[in-house]
Each structure stands twice: as C-alpha cells, then as structure tokens.
Short mmCIF file of C-alpha atoms in Angstrom, two decimals:
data_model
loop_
_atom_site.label_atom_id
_atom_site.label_comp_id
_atom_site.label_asym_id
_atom_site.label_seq_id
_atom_site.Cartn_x
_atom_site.Cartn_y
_atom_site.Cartn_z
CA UNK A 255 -94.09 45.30 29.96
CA UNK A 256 -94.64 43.01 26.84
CA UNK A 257 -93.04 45.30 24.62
CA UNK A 258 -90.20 46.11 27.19
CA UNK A 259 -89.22 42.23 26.94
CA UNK A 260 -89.85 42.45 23.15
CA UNK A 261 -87.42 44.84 22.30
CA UNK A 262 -85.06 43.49 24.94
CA UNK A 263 -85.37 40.54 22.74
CA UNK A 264 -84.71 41.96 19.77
CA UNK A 265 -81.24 43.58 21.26
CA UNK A 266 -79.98 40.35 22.53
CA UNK A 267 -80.39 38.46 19.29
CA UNK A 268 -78.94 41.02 17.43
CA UNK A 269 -75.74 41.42 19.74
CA UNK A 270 -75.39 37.56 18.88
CA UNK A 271 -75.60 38.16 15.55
CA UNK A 272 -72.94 40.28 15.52
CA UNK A 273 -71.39 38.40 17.81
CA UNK A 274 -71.47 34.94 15.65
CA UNK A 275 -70.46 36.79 12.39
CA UNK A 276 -67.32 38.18 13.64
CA UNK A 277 -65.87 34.23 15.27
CA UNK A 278 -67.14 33.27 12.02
CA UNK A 279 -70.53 31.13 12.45
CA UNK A 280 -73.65 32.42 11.51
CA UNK A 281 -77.51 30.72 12.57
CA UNK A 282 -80.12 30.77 10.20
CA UNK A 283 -83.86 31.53 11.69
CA UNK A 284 -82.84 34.25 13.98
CA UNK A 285 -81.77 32.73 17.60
CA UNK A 286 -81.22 29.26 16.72
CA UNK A 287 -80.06 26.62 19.12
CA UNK A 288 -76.39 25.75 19.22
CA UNK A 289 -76.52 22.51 17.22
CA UNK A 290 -77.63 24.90 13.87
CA UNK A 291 -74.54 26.97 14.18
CA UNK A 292 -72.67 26.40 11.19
CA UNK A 293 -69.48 27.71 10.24
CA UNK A 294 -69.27 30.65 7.67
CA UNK A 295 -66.59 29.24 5.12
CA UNK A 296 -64.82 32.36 3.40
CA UNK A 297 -64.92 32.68 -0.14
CA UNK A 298 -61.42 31.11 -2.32
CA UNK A 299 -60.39 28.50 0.69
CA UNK A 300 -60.33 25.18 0.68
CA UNK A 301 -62.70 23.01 2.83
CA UNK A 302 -61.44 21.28 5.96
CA UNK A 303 -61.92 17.84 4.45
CA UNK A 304 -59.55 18.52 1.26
CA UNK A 305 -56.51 15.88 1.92
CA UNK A 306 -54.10 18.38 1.37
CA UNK A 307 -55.15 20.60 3.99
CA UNK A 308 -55.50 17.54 5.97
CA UNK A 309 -51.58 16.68 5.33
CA UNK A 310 -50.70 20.91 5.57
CA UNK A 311 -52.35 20.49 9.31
CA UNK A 312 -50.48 17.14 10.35
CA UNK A 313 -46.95 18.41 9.85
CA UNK A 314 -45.49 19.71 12.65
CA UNK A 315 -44.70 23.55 12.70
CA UNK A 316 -40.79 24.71 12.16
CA UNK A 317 -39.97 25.96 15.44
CA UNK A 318 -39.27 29.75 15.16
CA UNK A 319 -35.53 31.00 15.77
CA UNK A 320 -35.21 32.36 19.00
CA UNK A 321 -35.76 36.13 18.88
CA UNK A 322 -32.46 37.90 19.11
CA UNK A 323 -31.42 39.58 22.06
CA UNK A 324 -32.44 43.65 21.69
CA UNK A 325 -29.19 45.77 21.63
CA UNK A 326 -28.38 48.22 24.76
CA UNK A 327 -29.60 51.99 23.33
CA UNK A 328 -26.82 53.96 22.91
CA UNK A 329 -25.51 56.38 25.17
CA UNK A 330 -26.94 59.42 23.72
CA UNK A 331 -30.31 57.66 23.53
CA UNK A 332 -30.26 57.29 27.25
CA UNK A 333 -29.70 61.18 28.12
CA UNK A 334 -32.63 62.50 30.03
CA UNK A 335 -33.90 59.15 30.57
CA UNK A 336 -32.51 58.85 34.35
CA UNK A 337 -33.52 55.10 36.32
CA UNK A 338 -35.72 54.62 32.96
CA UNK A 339 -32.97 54.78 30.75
CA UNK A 340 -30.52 53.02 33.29
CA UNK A 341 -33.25 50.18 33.88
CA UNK A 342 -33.78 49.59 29.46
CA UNK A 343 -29.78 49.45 29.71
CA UNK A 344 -29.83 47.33 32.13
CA UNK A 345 -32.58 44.98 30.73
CA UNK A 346 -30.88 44.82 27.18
CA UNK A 347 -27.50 43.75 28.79
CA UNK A 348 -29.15 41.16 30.65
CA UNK A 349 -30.97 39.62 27.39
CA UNK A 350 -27.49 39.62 25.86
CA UNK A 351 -26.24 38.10 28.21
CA UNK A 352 -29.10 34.98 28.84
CA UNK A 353 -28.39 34.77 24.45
CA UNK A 354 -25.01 33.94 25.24
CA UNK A 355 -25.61 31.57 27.86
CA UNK A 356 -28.46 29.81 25.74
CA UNK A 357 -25.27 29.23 22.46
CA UNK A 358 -22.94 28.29 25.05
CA UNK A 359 -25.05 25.48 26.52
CA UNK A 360 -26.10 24.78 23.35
CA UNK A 361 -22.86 24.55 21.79
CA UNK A 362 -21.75 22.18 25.26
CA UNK A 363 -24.86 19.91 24.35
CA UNK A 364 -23.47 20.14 20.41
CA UNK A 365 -20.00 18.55 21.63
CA UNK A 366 -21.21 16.31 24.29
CA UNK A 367 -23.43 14.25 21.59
CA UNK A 368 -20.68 14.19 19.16
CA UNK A 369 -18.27 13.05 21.73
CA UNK A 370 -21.30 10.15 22.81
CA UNK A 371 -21.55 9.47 19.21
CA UNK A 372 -17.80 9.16 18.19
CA UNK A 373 -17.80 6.69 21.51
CA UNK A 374 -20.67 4.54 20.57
CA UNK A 375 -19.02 3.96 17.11
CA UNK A 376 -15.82 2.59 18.67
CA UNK A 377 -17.43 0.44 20.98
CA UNK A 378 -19.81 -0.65 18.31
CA UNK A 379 -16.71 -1.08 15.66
CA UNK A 380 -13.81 -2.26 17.91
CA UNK A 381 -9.92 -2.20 17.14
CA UNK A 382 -9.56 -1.12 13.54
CA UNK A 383 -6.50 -2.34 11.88
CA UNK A 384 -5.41 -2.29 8.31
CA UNK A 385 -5.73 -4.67 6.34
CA UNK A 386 -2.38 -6.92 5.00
CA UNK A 387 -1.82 -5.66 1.25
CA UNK A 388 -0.25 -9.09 -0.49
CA UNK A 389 2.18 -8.86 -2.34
CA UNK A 390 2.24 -8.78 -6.27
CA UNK A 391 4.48 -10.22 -9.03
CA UNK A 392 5.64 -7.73 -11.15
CA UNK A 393 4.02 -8.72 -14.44
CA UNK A 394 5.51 -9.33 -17.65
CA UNK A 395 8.33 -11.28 -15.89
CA UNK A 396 9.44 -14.84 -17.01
CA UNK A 397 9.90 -16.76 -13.85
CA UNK A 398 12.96 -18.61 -13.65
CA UNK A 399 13.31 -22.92 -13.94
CA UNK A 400 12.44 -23.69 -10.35
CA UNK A 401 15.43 -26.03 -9.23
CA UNK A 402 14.70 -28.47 -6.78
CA UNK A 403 16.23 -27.72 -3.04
CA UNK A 404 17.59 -31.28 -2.67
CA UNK A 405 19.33 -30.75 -5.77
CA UNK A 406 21.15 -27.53 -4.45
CA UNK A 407 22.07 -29.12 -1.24
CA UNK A 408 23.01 -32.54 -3.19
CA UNK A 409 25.69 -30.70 -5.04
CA UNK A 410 26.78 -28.57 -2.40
CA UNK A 411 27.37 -31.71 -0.61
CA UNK A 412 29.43 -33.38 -3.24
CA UNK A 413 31.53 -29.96 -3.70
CA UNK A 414 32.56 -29.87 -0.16
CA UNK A 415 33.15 -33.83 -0.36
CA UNK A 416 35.25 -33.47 -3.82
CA UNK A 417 37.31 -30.41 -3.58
CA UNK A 418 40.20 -30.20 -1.21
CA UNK A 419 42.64 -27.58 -0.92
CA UNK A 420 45.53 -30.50 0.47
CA UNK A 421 44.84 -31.77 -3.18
CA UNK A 422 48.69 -31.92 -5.02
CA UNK A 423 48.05 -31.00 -8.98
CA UNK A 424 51.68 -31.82 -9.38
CA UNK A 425 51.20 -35.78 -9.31
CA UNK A 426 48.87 -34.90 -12.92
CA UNK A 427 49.83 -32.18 -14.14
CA UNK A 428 52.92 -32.73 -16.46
CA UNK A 429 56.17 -31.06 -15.91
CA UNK A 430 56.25 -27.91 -18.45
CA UNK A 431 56.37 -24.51 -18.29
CA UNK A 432 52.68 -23.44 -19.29
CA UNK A 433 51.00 -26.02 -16.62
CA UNK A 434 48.70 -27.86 -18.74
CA UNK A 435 46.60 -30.78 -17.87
CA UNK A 436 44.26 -33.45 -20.11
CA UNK A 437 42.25 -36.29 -18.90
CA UNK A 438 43.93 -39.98 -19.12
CA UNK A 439 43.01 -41.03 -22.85
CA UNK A 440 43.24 -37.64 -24.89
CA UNK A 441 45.90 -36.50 -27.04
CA UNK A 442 48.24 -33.90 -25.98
CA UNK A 443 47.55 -32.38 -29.26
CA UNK A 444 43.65 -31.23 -27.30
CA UNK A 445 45.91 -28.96 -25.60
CA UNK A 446 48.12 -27.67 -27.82
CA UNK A 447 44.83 -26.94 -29.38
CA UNK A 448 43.27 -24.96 -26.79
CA UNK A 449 45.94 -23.01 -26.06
CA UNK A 450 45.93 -22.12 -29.59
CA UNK A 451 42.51 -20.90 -29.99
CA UNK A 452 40.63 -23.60 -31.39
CA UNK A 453 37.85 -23.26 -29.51
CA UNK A 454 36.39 -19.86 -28.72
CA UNK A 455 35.73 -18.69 -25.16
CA UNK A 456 31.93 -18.98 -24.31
CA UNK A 457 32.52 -17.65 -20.46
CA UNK A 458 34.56 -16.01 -18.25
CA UNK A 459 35.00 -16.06 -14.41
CA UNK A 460 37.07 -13.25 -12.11
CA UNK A 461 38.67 -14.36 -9.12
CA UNK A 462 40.29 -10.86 -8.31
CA UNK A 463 39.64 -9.95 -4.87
CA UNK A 464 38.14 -12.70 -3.34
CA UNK A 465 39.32 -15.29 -0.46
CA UNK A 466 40.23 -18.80 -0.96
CA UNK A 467 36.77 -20.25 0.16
CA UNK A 468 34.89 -17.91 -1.30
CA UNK A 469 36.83 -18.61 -4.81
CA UNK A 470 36.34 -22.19 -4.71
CA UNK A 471 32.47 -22.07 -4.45
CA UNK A 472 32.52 -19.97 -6.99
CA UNK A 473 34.30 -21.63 -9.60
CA UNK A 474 32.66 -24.90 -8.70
CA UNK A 475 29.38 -22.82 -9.42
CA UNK A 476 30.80 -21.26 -12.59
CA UNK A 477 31.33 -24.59 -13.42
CA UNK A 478 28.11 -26.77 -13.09
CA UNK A 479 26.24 -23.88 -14.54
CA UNK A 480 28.61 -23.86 -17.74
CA UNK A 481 28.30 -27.27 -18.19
CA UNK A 482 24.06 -27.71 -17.74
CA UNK A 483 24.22 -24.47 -20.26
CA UNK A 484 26.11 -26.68 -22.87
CA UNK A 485 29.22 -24.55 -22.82
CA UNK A 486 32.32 -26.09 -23.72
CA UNK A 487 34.95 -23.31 -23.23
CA UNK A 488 35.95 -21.24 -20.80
CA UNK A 489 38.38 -18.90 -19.11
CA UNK A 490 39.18 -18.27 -15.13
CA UNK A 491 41.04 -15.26 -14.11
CA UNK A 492 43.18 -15.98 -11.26
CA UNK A 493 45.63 -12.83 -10.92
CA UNK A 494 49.68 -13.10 -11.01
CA UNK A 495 49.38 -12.47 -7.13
CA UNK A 496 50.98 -8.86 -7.94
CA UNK A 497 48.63 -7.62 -4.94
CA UNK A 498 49.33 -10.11 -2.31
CA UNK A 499 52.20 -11.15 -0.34
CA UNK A 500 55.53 -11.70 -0.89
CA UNK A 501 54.20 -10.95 -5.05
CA UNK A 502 53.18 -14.71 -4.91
CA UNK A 503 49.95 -15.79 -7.02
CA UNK A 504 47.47 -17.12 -4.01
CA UNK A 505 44.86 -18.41 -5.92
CA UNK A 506 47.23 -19.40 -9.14
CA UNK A 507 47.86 -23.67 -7.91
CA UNK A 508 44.87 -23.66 -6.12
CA UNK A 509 42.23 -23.12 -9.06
CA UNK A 510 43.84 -26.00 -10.86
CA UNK A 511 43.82 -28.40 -7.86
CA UNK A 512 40.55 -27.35 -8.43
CA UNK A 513 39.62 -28.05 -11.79
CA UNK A 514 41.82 -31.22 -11.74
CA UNK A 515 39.10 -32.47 -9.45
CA UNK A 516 35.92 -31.78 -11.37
CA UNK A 517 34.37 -34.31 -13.37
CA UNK A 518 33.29 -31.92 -16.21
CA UNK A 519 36.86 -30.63 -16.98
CA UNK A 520 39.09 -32.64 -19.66
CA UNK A 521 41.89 -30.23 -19.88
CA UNK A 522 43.14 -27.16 -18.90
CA UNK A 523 45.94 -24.86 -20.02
CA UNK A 524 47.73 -20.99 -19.34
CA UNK A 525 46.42 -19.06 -21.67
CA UNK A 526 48.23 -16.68 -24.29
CA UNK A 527 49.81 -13.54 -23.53
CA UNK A 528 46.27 -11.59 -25.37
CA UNK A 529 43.91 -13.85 -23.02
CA UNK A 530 45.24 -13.23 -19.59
CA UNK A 531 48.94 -14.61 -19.83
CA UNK A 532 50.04 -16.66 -16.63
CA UNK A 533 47.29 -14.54 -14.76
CA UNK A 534 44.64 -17.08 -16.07
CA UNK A 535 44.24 -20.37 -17.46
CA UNK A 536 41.71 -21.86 -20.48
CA UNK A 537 39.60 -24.84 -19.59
CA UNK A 538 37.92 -27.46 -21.42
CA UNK A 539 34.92 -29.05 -20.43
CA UNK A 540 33.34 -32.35 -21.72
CA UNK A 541 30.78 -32.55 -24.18
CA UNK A 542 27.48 -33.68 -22.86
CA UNK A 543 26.75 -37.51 -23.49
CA UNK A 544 29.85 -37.66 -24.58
CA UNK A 545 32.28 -39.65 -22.40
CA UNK A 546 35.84 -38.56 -23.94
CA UNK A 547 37.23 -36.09 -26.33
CA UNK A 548 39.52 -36.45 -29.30
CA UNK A 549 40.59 -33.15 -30.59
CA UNK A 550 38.70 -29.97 -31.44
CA UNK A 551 36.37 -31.49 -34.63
CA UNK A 552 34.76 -33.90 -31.57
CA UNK A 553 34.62 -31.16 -29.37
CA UNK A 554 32.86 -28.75 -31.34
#
C-alpha cells in the first residue's frame, strides 16, 4: 500500500510538472505550494515592468476591419452538392447581404452627424454676412481745391439775381454794325483793339446746341472760372441761328445781355471773319485788382 501511494505520488507531481511548464510557470522543490509558482520568462523578451511595454499594453487595440462577406461558390462548384450546396449558397448570399446593410447604416450614421454638425455650426455662428469693403482713392491723384458749398450757392444766388433775359443791351451797346460794347471810362480805341487781335484768346466757350437756360449758366460759369484763373481773353460761340427758326440767331442778343451784366467783363466785340465772324463775339475781362482798363499795354 505505501508504495502504491508512493508512486501515485510521483505521477501526480509529474503531470503538474508538465502541466506548469506548458502555461508557462514552473515550481522549484518538486510540488511546491502555489505562492512559489513563478513565471518562466522566455529568453530575448522584455520584462513586464519595462515602461515601454507598460505604454505598448495601455494603448487601446485598432479594432480589426470587419471580415468581408464570403462570396456565393459558383455554380459549377455547387453541382452534386444538393441542400448542402443550396444551404452554403444560401448562407453566402445572406452574409452579403447583412455587409450591405452594415455600409448602408453606416453610411446613414456618416450623413446624419455631418448634417448635426453643419447645424450646430450655424446655430453656434449665426447670420453670416459680408463684410462692407470701403471704398479707396485711387492713388497718385491730386485732389482738387475743395471750394466751400456756401460759396457755390452764394454765386448761384447772385447769377439768378443779376442776369435777366428782359435785360435790353440796346440802351449800352452803341449803334454800329459789329455790336461792340466797353465799360463807362475806357477808350473806344480798347475795342478797336480787341477786335484786332491785340490780345490773344486764352479760352473758348460753345453754345451750339444748347437751350437758353442752360446757355446762360454756362457762360456765367465760363465766366467766374476765367476770371479766378487770371484769364483776360476770351471767345463765346453763339451760332448765326442757321439751325433754328425762321434762320434767326437765338442765342446771338441774348449772350450779350448777358455779358453786359457781369461785373468781370469791360468790353466785348464780333469777332473777325477767321475767329467765328458774326457767329461769335470776343470778350474782355478785367484785370484782377485792377479797377479799369486803358488799352491793351494795361491789360496785358
């Protein structure tokens, strides 16, 4: 009996043996309580305290892909088979099938978030306008003298108050054929001058084609600007009426009621058959700071 339970010993330890060296512990001292298994660290590894290992073992694991769904067998495949080959058809087509289902929802999920997302940003954001490009100078550009607005509206004021087209240039204008005028105190002689070319033309105004208001403000323009330019010369183009009606020049007495009325004008003439003929007329305008004329050597 001893040596019965001896050898059964013996057997049972050595199962365990074999038993502990394949899950990879070992015991020392034959059967040795459970507290003196130790592990059996293979040769070349590092030990489950390295950091690295430690840091390897914390990360989570990449999912794996889904397996792909097996293909159906082909037809020839499944000859002879009977219900077994029918039932592997049958199985493959289903796992197709499922695959399909699992993108589509997948894709649906896909589209839902974005939509969510795209939602969230507009509610977070709000109305999105752009924003108000300013405008820009073009640079290089000298920007003109500013002129004050009263100024404008001051001498727009005084033009309507001055100029009146009831205004009779006969009562100053002396009886001859050319239609000449000078200012009380100068010599007839300034416009014999004039006429003559004595003084050069500095500017020029057209009249052609426009109506009677819209040629007055115009030559009242025409004529402040000459004069705050220094300009002492000048010619205005007022047609011989060959265009109008009844061949009568429209605009030919009423551009020197006109000019009869404006301060800056000293004298005014028809000009010469080369400068316009009895389609225009040459005007003189005063020299600044200077309150009268003489002749031409003042003038110029």
């Amino acid at each position: 009996m001893a040596s019965s339970r001896a050898a059964r010993s013996r057997l049972t330890a050595s199962a365990a043996s074999r038993c502990v060296s394949r899950s990879g512990f070992f015991m020392s001292g034959g059967s040795a309580p459970p507290s003196r298994i130790r592990p059996i660290m293979a040769k070349n590894q590092p030990h489950p305290s390295d950091p690295a290992k430690r840091q390897a073992a914390a990360r989570p694991a990449t999912p794996a892909p889904a397996p792909a769904p097996a293909s159906p067998p082909p037809p020839a495949a499944l000859r002879g088979q009977g219900l077994a080959g029918l039932g592997a058809l049958r199985a493959a087509l289903e796992g197709q099938a499922e695959q399909r289902a699992r993108e589509q929802a997948q894709a649906a999920q896909a589209a839902r978030e974005a939509a969510a997302d795209a939602d969230l940003f507009r509610r977070e954001i709000g109305d999105i306008r752009p924003l108000a490009v300013p405008q820009r100078a073009a640079g290089g550009r000298t920007p003109p003298t500013p002129v004050p607005k009263h100024t404008r509206q001051d001498e727009a004021a005084v033009l309507d108050a001055t100029l009146s087209d009831e205004f009779d240039p006969e009562t100053l204008l002396d009886a001859d054929e050319s239609l000449y005028y000078h200012r009380p105190g100068l010599s007839r002689d300034v416009v014999r001058k004039l006429r003559s070319g004595a003084w050069i033309v500095q500017a020029q105004l057209d009249l052609h084609g426009m109506r009677r208001d819209e040629a007055r403000e115009a030559l009242a323009e025409f004529i402040r600007e000459s004069a705050k330019k220094g300009l002492r010369c000048l010619r205005v183009i007022h047609g011989k009426g060959l265009g109008s009606i009844g061949k009568e020049p429209v605009l030919k007495g009423k551009v020197r009621a006109w000019l009869v009325q404006k301060d800056e004008v000293i004298a005014f003439c028809e000009a010469r058959g080369h400068d316009g003929g009895a389609g225009a007329v040459l005007v003189l305008l005063r020299q600044a700071g200077v309150g009268g004329e003489r002749g031409p050597r003042a003038a110029s």
